[in-house]
Coordinates of C-alpha atoms in Angstrom, one line a residue:
M1 CA 4.5 -21.1 -3.1
T2 CA 6.8 -18.4 -4.4
A3 CA 6.4 -14.6 -4.5
L4 CA 4.0 -12.9 -6.9
D5 CA 5.2 -12.5 -10.4
L6 CA 6.2 -8.9 -11.2
S7 CA 3.6 -8.8 -13.9
S8 CA 0.9 -9.4 -11.3
P9 CA -1.1 -6.2 -10.5
V10 CA -1.1 -5.1 -6.8
A11 CA -3.8 -2.9 -5.4
V12 CA -3.7 -0.6 -2.3
V13 CA -6.9 0.5 -0.8
G14 CA -6.6 3.6 1.4
T15 CA -4.2 6.3 0.2
G16 CA -3.0 7.9 3.4
T17 CA 0.7 8.0 4.4
M18 CA 0.9 4.3 4.9
G19 CA -1.1 3.4 1.8
Q20 CA 1.1 5.6 -0.3
G21 CA 4.2 4.1 1.2
I22 CA 3.1 0.5 0.5
A23 CA 2.1 1.4 -3.0
Q24 CA 5.5 2.9 -3.6
V25 CA 7.3 -0.2 -2.3
A26 CA 5.3 -2.5 -4.7
L27 CA 5.7 0.0 -7.6
V28 CA 9.5 0.3 -7.3
A29 CA 9.8 -3.5 -7.0
G30 CA 8.3 -3.7 -10.5
H31 CA 4.5 -4.4 -10.1
P32 CA 1.7 -2.6 -11.8
V33 CA -0.1 -0.8 -9.0
R34 CA -3.7 0.3 -8.6
L35 CA -4.7 2.9 -6.0
Y36 CA -8.2 3.2 -4.6
D37 CA -9.7 5.5 -2.0
A38 CA -13.3 5.9 -1.2
A39 CA -12.9 9.7 -1.1
P40 CA -13.2 11.2 -4.6
G41 CA -10.0 12.5 -6.0
R42 CA -7.8 11.0 -3.3
A43 CA -6.4 8.3 -5.4
R44 CA -5.2 10.7 -8.1
E45 CA -3.7 13.0 -5.4
A46 CA -1.9 10.0 -3.9
A47 CA -0.5 9.0 -7.4
D48 CA 0.8 12.5 -7.9
A49 CA 2.4 12.5 -4.4
I50 CA 4.1 9.1 -5.1
G51 CA 5.3 10.5 -8.5
A52 CA 6.9 13.5 -6.6
R53 CA 8.7 11.1 -4.3
L54 CA 10.0 9.1 -7.2
D55 CA 11.4 12.4 -8.6
R56 CA 13.2 13.0 -5.3
L57 CA 14.7 9.5 -5.5
V58 CA 16.0 10.4 -9.0
E59 CA 17.5 13.6 -7.6
K60 CA 19.3 11.6 -4.9
D61 CA 20.6 9.0 -7.5
R62 CA 18.6 6.3 -5.8
L63 CA 16.5 5.6 -8.9
T64 CA 17.2 6.2 -12.6
A65 CA 15.0 8.5 -14.7
A66 CA 14.1 5.6 -16.9
D67 CA 13.0 3.4 -14.0
R68 CA 11.0 6.4 -12.6
D69 CA 9.2 6.8 -15.9
A70 CA 8.4 3.1 -16.1
A71 CA 7.1 3.1 -12.5
R72 CA 4.9 6.1 -13.2
A73 CA 3.4 4.3 -16.2
R74 CA 2.6 1.3 -14.0
L75 CA 0.7 3.4 -11.4
L76 CA -3.0 3.8 -12.0
P77 CA -5.6 5.5 -9.8
A78 CA -8.9 3.5 -9.7
G79 CA -12.3 5.1 -9.6
T80 CA -14.1 2.0 -8.2
L81 CA -13.3 -1.2 -6.4
A82 CA -14.4 -3.1 -9.5
E83 CA -11.3 -1.8 -11.3
L84 CA -9.2 -4.0 -9.0
A85 CA -10.7 -7.2 -10.4
D86 CA -7.6 -8.5 -12.0
C87 CA -5.2 -7.8 -9.1
S88 CA -3.3 -10.7 -7.5
L89 CA -2.8 -8.9 -4.2
V90 CA -4.9 -6.3 -2.5
V91 CA -3.5 -4.5 0.6
E92 CA -5.8 -2.5 2.8
A93 CA -4.7 0.6 4.7
V94 CA -7.9 2.2 5.8
L95 CA -9.4 3.4 9.0
E96 CA -8.6 1.2 12.1
R97 CA -12.2 0.1 12.6
L98 CA -13.1 -3.6 12.5
D99 CA -16.5 -3.0 10.9
V100 CA -15.0 -0.8 8.1
K101 CA -12.3 -3.3 7.3
Q102 CA -14.7 -6.3 7.3
E103 CA -17.2 -4.5 5.0
L104 CA -14.3 -3.6 2.6
F105 CA -13.0 -7.2 2.3
R106 CA -16.5 -8.6 1.9
E107 CA -17.0 -6.4 -1.1
L108 CA -13.5 -7.2 -2.4
E109 CA -14.2 -10.9 -2.1
G110 CA -17.0 -10.6 -4.7
I111 CA -14.7 -8.7 -7.1
V112 CA -11.3 -10.3 -7.2
D113 CA -10.4 -13.9 -8.4
D114 CA -10.6 -16.7 -5.9
D115 CA -6.8 -17.0 -5.8
C116 CA -6.2 -13.3 -5.1
L117 CA -4.3 -12.7 -1.8
L118 CA -6.1 -10.3 0.5
A119 CA -4.1 -8.5 3.2
T120 CA -4.6 -5.9 5.9
N121 CA -2.0 -3.5 7.2
T122 CA -3.7 -3.3 10.6
S123 CA -1.4 -2.7 13.6
S124 CA -4.0 -3.1 16.3
L125 CA -6.9 -5.2 15.2
S126 CA -7.2 -9.0 15.1
V127 CA -6.4 -10.4 11.6
T128 CA -8.6 -13.4 12.5
A129 CA -11.5 -11.1 13.3
I130 CA -11.2 -9.1 10.1
G131 CA -10.9 -12.3 8.0
G132 CA -13.8 -13.9 9.9
A133 CA -16.2 -11.9 7.7
L134 CA -15.0 -13.7 4.6
R135 CA -16.3 -16.8 2.8
A136 CA -12.7 -17.9 2.2
P137 CA -10.5 -16.6 5.1
G138 CA -7.7 -18.9 4.2
R139 CA -6.3 -16.4 1.7
F140 CA -6.4 -13.5 4.2
V141 CA -3.2 -12.4 6.0
G142 CA -1.8 -9.4 7.8
L143 CA 1.0 -7.5 6.1
H144 CA 2.1 -5.0 8.8
F145 CA 4.5 -2.5 7.3
F146 CA 6.2 0.1 9.5
N147 CA 6.1 3.8 8.8
P148 CA 7.7 5.1 6.5
A149 CA 7.1 1.9 4.5
P150 CA 9.6 2.7 1.7
L151 CA 12.5 3.2 4.3
L152 CA 11.8 0.7 7.1
P153 CA 12.7 -2.8 6.1
L154 CA 10.5 -4.8 8.6
V155 CA 7.2 -6.4 7.6
E156 CA 5.2 -8.6 10.0
V157 CA 3.5 -11.3 8.1
V158 CA 0.6 -12.3 10.3
S159 CA -1.4 -15.5 10.0
G160 CA -4.9 -15.4 11.3
F161 CA -6.5 -18.5 12.9
A162 CA -7.9 -19.5 9.5
T163 CA -5.0 -18.4 7.2
D164 CA -3.8 -21.1 4.9
V165 CA 0.0 -21.6 5.1
T166 CA 0.3 -21.4 1.3
Y167 CA -1.0 -17.8 1.3
A168 CA 1.1 -16.8 4.3
T169 CA 4.1 -18.1 2.5
R170 CA 3.2 -16.2 -0.7
A171 CA 2.8 -13.0 1.3
Y172 CA 6.2 -13.7 3.1
E173 CA 8.1 -14.4 -0.1
T174 CA 6.5 -11.4 -1.9
A175 CA 7.6 -9.0 0.9
R176 CA 11.1 -10.5 0.7
A177 CA 11.1 -10.0 -3.1
W178 CA 10.2 -6.4 -2.5
G179 CA 13.5 -6.0 -0.6
K180 CA 11.9 -6.1 2.8
A181 CA 12.8 -8.2 5.9
P182 CA 9.7 -10.2 6.6
V183 CA 9.0 -12.0 9.9
A184 CA 6.3 -14.6 10.4
C185 CA 4.0 -14.4 13.4
A186 CA 0.7 -15.7 14.7
D187 CA -2.3 -13.4 15.2
T188 CA -1.7 -12.2 18.8
P189 CA -2.4 -8.7 20.3
G190 CA 0.4 -6.4 19.1
F191 CA 1.9 -9.0 16.9
I192 CA 5.6 -9.1 17.6
V193 CA 6.9 -5.6 18.0
N194 CA 4.0 -3.9 19.7
R195 CA 3.6 -6.8 22.1
I196 CA 7.3 -7.1 23.1
A197 CA 8.1 -3.4 23.1
R198 CA 5.5 -2.5 25.8
P199 CA 8.1 -2.7 28.7
F200 CA 10.4 -0.2 27.1
Y201 CA 7.7 2.5 27.7
A202 CA 6.1 1.0 30.7
E203 CA 9.2 0.7 32.9
A204 CA 10.4 4.2 32.1
F205 CA 7.0 5.6 33.0
A206 CA 7.0 3.4 36.2
V207 CA 10.4 4.8 37.3
Y208 CA 9.1 8.3 36.7
E209 CA 5.8 7.6 38.6
A210 CA 7.9 6.3 41.5
Q211 CA 9.8 9.6 41.5
G212 CA 13.0 7.7 40.8
A213 CA 14.1 10.1 38.1
D214 CA 12.8 12.7 35.7
P215 CA 12.1 12.1 32.0
A216 CA 15.3 13.7 30.7
T217 CA 17.4 11.6 33.1
I218 CA 15.6 8.3 32.3
D219 CA 16.0 9.0 28.6
A220 CA 19.7 9.7 28.9
V221 CA 20.3 6.5 30.9
L222 CA 18.4 4.4 28.2
R223 CA 20.4 6.0 25.4
E224 CA 23.9 6.4 27.0
S225 CA 23.9 3.2 29.1
G226 CA 21.3 1.0 27.5
G227 CA 22.4 1.7 23.9
F228 CA 18.8 2.5 22.8
R229 CA 18.6 5.1 20.0
M230 CA 16.0 7.1 21.8
G231 CA 14.6 7.2 25.4
A232 CA 11.0 6.3 26.1
F233 CA 9.8 9.8 26.8
E234 CA 11.3 11.4 23.7
L235 CA 10.2 8.5 21.5
T236 CA 6.6 8.7 22.7
D237 CA 6.6 12.4 22.1
L238 CA 7.7 11.6 18.5
I239 CA 5.1 8.9 18.0
G240 CA 2.3 10.9 19.7
Q241 CA 1.2 10.2 23.3
D242 CA -2.3 9.4 22.1
V243 CA -1.1 6.9 19.5
N244 CA 1.3 5.2 21.9
E245 CA -1.1 5.0 24.7
S246 CA -3.8 3.7 22.4
V247 CA -1.6 0.8 21.3
T248 CA -0.7 0.0 24.9
R249 CA -4.4 0.1 26.0
S250 CA -5.4 -2.1 23.0
V251 CA -2.8 -4.7 23.8
W252 CA -3.8 -4.6 27.5
E253 CA -7.5 -5.0 26.8
S254 CA -6.9 -7.7 24.2
F255 CA -5.0 -9.7 26.8
F256 CA -8.0 -9.4 29.2
Q257 CA -6.3 -6.6 31.2
D258 CA -3.1 -8.6 31.9
V259 CA -1.2 -6.7 34.5
R260 CA 2.0 -7.0 32.5
F261 CA 0.6 -4.7 29.9
T262 CA -1.1 -2.2 32.2
P263 CA -1.1 1.4 30.8
S264 CA 0.6 4.3 32.6
L265 CA -1.6 6.7 34.6
A266 CA 0.9 9.4 34.0
Q267 CA 0.7 9.0 30.3
R268 CA -3.1 8.9 30.5
R269 CA -3.1 12.3 32.3
L270 CA -0.7 13.7 29.6
V271 CA -3.2 12.6 26.9
E272 CA -6.1 14.0 28.8
S273 CA -4.4 17.3 29.0
G274 CA -3.9 17.5 25.2
R275 CA -0.1 17.3 25.5
L276 CA 0.4 14.8 22.8
G277 CA 4.1 15.4 21.9
R278 CA 5.7 17.1 19.0
K279 CA 2.5 17.5 17.0
T280 CA 1.0 19.7 19.7
G281 CA 4.2 21.4 20.8
Q282 CA 4.1 19.9 24.3
G283 CA 4.4 16.3 25.6
W284 CA 6.8 15.1 28.2
Y285 CA 9.0 17.8 26.8
D286 CA 8.3 21.3 25.6
H287 CA 8.8 21.4 21.8
G288 CA 8.1 25.1 21.3
G289 CA 10.5 27.0 19.1
D290 CA 12.4 28.7 22.0
A291 CA 12.2 25.7 24.4
E292 CA 15.5 24.4 25.8
R293 CA 15.8 20.7 26.3
P294 CA 16.1 19.8 30.0
E295 CA 19.5 18.4 31.0
P296 CA 19.7 14.9 32.7
D297 CA 20.7 14.9 36.3
T298 CA 24.5 14.4 36.4
A299 CA 26.5 14.0 39.6
E300 CA 29.3 16.5 40.6
Q301 CA 32.9 15.3 40.3
R302 CA 34.1 13.1 43.1
Q303 CA 37.4 11.5 44.0
P304 CA 37.9 7.9 42.8
P305 CA 38.5 5.3 45.4
A306 CA 42.1 4.3 46.2
Y307 CA 41.4 0.7 45.3
V308 CA 38.5 -1.8 44.9
V309 CA 38.1 -5.4 45.9
A310 CA 36.2 -7.6 43.4
E311 CA 34.3 -10.4 45.0
G312 CA 33.1 -12.9 42.3
D313 CA 33.2 -12.3 38.6
L314 CA 30.6 -9.4 38.3
G315 CA 28.6 -11.4 35.7
P316 CA 27.4 -9.2 32.9
A317 CA 29.6 -6.3 34.3
A318 CA 32.8 -8.3 34.2
D319 CA 34.3 -5.9 31.7
L320 CA 34.5 -3.2 34.4
L321 CA 37.5 -4.9 36.1
A322 CA 39.7 -4.2 33.0
L323 CA 38.4 -0.6 32.7
I324 CA 39.1 0.0 36.4
R325 CA 42.7 -1.2 36.0
E326 CA 43.2 0.8 32.9
A327 CA 42.1 3.9 34.9
G328 CA 45.0 3.2 37.3
I329 CA 42.9 2.0 40.2
P330 CA 44.2 -1.2 41.8
V331 CA 41.8 -4.2 41.8
R332 CA 42.2 -7.0 44.2
E333 CA 40.1 -10.1 43.2
E334 CA 38.7 -12.5 45.8
D335 CA 36.7 -15.7 45.1
E336 CA 33.3 -15.5 46.7
D337 CA 30.7 -18.2 46.1
N338 CA 27.7 -15.8 46.7
G339 CA 29.2 -12.6 45.7
T340 CA 29.4 -10.5 42.5
R341 CA 30.2 -7.1 43.8
L342 CA 32.9 -4.5 44.3
V343 CA 33.9 -3.5 47.8
L344 CA 35.0 0.1 48.3
P345 CA 37.6 1.4 50.8
S346 CA 34.8 2.7 53.0
G347 CA 33.5 -0.8 53.3
G348 CA 30.4 -0.1 51.2
Q349 CA 29.5 -2.3 48.3
L350 CA 28.8 -1.6 44.6
V351 CA 26.4 -4.2 43.1
L352 CA 24.9 -4.6 39.6
A353 CA 21.1 -4.1 39.6
D354 CA 19.5 -7.3 40.6
G355 CA 15.8 -6.5 41.4
Q356 CA 16.5 -5.7 45.1
T357 CA 16.6 -2.3 46.8
S358 CA 19.5 -0.5 48.5
V359 CA 17.5 0.1 51.7
E360 CA 17.5 -3.7 52.4
F361 CA 21.3 -3.8 52.9
R362 CA 23.9 -2.1 54.9
D363 CA 25.7 0.4 52.7
V364 CA 25.0 -0.9 49.2
V365 CA 25.0 1.2 46.0
Y366 CA 23.5 -0.4 42.9
F367 CA 24.7 0.4 39.4
D368 CA 22.6 -0.2 36.2
L369 CA 23.1 -2.5 33.3
A370 CA 24.9 -1.2 30.3
L371 CA 24.9 -2.5 26.7
D372 CA 28.7 -2.2 26.7
Y373 CA 30.5 -0.8 29.7
R374 CA 33.5 0.3 27.7
K375 CA 31.4 2.3 25.2
A376 CA 28.7 3.6 27.6
T377 CA 29.0 7.3 28.3
R378 CA 26.7 7.4 31.4
I379 CA 26.1 5.0 34.3
A380 CA 23.2 5.2 36.7
L381 CA 23.6 4.6 40.4
S382 CA 20.9 3.9 43.0
A383 CA 21.1 4.5 46.7
S384 CA 18.8 4.8 49.7
Q385 CA 18.6 7.4 52.4
D386 CA 20.6 5.1 54.6
T387 CA 23.5 4.7 52.3
A388 CA 26.7 6.3 53.7
P389 CA 27.5 9.5 51.7
Q390 CA 31.2 8.3 51.5
T391 CA 30.1 5.1 49.8
L392 CA 28.0 6.9 47.2
A393 CA 30.9 9.4 46.7
E394 CA 33.4 6.6 46.1
A395 CA 31.0 4.8 43.7
T396 CA 30.4 8.0 41.8
G397 CA 34.1 8.8 41.6
L398 CA 34.9 5.3 40.4
F399 CA 32.7 5.5 37.3
Q400 CA 33.8 9.1 36.7
A401 CA 37.4 7.9 36.7
L402 CA 36.3 5.5 33.9
G403 CA 35.2 8.5 31.8
K404 CA 31.5 8.1 32.5
K405 CA 28.9 10.7 33.5
V406 CA 27.1 9.5 36.6
T407 CA 23.4 9.8 37.3
V408 CA 22.1 9.0 40.8
I409 CA 18.4 7.9 40.8
G410 CA 16.1 6.9 43.6
D411 CA 16.1 3.5 45.3
V412 CA 14.4 1.8 42.4
P413 CA 14.6 -2.0 42.3
G414 CA 16.0 -3.2 38.9
M415 CA 16.9 0.5 38.2
I416 CA 16.2 1.6 34.6
V417 CA 18.0 -0.4 31.9
A418 CA 18.1 -3.7 33.8
R419 CA 14.4 -4.0 34.6
T420 CA 13.5 -2.9 31.0
V421 CA 15.7 -5.4 29.4
A422 CA 14.7 -8.2 31.7
R423 CA 11.0 -7.7 31.0
I424 CA 11.6 -7.5 27.2
I425 CA 13.5 -10.8 27.5
D426 CA 10.6 -12.3 29.5
L427 CA 7.9 -11.3 27.0
A428 CA 10.0 -12.6 24.1
H429 CA 10.4 -16.1 25.7
D430 CA 6.7 -16.1 26.5
A431 CA 5.9 -15.3 22.9
V432 CA 8.0 -18.1 21.5
A433 CA 6.5 -20.6 24.0
K434 CA 3.1 -19.6 22.8
G435 CA 3.9 -20.1 19.1
V436 CA 3.8 -16.4 18.2
A437 CA 7.1 -16.4 16.4
T438 CA 10.6 -17.9 16.3
E439 CA 13.5 -16.5 18.4
E440 CA 15.2 -15.4 15.2
D441 CA 12.2 -13.6 13.9
I442 CA 11.6 -11.9 17.2
D443 CA 15.2 -10.6 17.3
T444 CA 14.9 -9.4 13.8
A445 CA 11.6 -7.6 14.5
M446 CA 12.9 -5.8 17.5
R447 CA 16.1 -4.7 15.9
L448 CA 14.5 -3.5 12.7
G449 CA 11.1 -2.5 13.9
V450 CA 12.1 -0.3 16.9
N451 CA 15.9 -0.1 16.4
Y452 CA 16.8 -1.9 19.6
P453 CA 20.6 -2.4 19.9
L454 CA 20.1 -6.1 20.4
G455 CA 17.2 -8.5 20.0
P456 CA 15.8 -10.0 23.2
F457 CA 17.4 -13.4 22.7
E458 CA 20.7 -11.7 21.8
W459 CA 20.5 -9.8 25.1
S460 CA 19.6 -13.1 26.9
R461 CA 22.6 -14.9 25.5
R462 CA 24.9 -12.0 26.4
L463 CA 23.6 -11.7 30.0
G464 CA 23.3 -15.3 30.9
R465 CA 20.3 -17.5 30.5
S466 CA 19.1 -17.1 34.1
W467 CA 19.9 -13.4 34.5
A468 CA 16.4 -12.1 33.5
Y469 CA 14.6 -14.7 35.6
A470 CA 16.6 -13.9 38.7
L471 CA 16.1 -10.2 38.4
L472 CA 12.4 -10.4 37.8
D473 CA 11.9 -13.0 40.6
D474 CA 13.4 -10.5 43.0
L475 CA 11.3 -7.7 41.6
H476 CA 8.2 -9.8 41.9
L477 CA 8.9 -10.3 45.6
R478 CA 9.0 -6.5 46.1
D479 CA 6.0 -5.8 43.8
P480 CA 3.7 -8.9 44.0
S481 CA 1.1 -7.3 41.7
G482 CA 2.1 -9.9 39.0
R483 CA 3.6 -7.2 36.8
Y484 CA 7.1 -8.6 37.3
A485 CA 6.3 -12.3 37.8
P486 CA 8.5 -14.3 35.4
S487 CA 6.7 -16.3 32.8
L488 CA 6.6 -20.0 32.9
A489 CA 8.6 -20.0 29.7
L490 CA 11.4 -17.9 31.3
Y491 CA 11.3 -20.1 34.4
R492 CA 11.8 -23.3 32.3
H493 CA 14.5 -21.6 30.3
A494 CA 16.5 -20.6 33.3
H495 CA 16.2 -23.9 35.1
A496 CA 16.9 -26.0 32.0
S497 CA 20.1 -23.9 31.6
D498 CA 21.1 -24.6 35.3
K499 CA 20.5 -28.3 34.7
R500 CA 22.7 -28.4 31.7
E501 CA 25.4 -26.6 33.6
G502 CA 25.1 -29.2 36.4
T503 CA 24.0 -26.8 39.2
A504 CA 21.1 -27.1 41.5
S505 CA 18.5 -24.3 41.8

């Protein structure tokens, strides 16, 4: 089944920010659009607001005046739901309450034609549960747009338990015809993005709660080493702490309080205190007019080591060897069956974060994962109270000689970027194994929906197919709560890879 014909009227019920955005997308694509809101006068106000945004698009040369005028002529406020009777698609964007949505769709079902596609824009409720109130739930789907809908390309097309594949396909193709990047997924808590993104926030908060580093420092490492556009603390301040925590709690409760999705107590206290982020002027950061942004912790300048000895190939950090040589520091390479580390002149070792702690070993400094060690502007190091000061100084000086700012955090297993990426990879593999979505759609969703520098499977291929499993397995030994236990899907993935490569595990 193909996309809806452009002559087919599309209705949007609910005219808040998201409803207006969806209506604008359908309108600019060429459909006649009907707007309905239960509050008197809201539909007319929404139509005027959309018209004003079309004017701005003309001013920015993104829309011609003729196309704007034609779009305005196709946009009609509706005074009653009965005026939506001839629509081929109705998208709901009303209050996030199951009973409200179910009642709306029950009423719509008695108004529109039997072939009309009914869709919810819910981000937190079960599509199956909403559609369960209908006589014919096969034509009911989720169309989860991201805010602002006219600008962000991603649309999650969610099939409920009873959704007919022909209607899901129609919804998918229609979203694509509107210029969006649709991804198909099953009805699971959080769908794709809100399910797989939880560790990005959770691990940052966990490092903070363990007093490993402060919010400004953790954010800087995620941005400047991990390649993420924003850190977890600044992003949740932008989203709203109440909104972000509500989504986390919803996913956690929907998965029967699965420990992998446990909310953060620190974030709960922030919400309870009314510090909700930018909208209240205070969250993790002070957003007052005169407030100064706190600086991340950055180590003082140290002397670089006279040389380093590379044992093993350093795995995902192999690019460091070329950078060290380019900085004029001699590198002696030695084959080592069990080693992937740098040995410093003091005898101390520099090791890529692997889920273990520095205190377990004699004189080991860990360094965090980077998206690209050449382009990274900051590298995090982790040491224990027993680490020799000279070893930490040499490790700091080494990365500073490569042009990096250096942050020293507490003895946190898996550090910041590494544990975050490993958990995202794990949840992605688990989602594929459970039929939530394909690898390609998950990568697309995470890049476009939350602006990750790589999709989880792109990360996995770059880091090595057993990397995430090995790190999480070590983390699980140190925190046996189950939070870091690798999924069966990741276990199978890692060991199948080993078998293909002819190695025992």
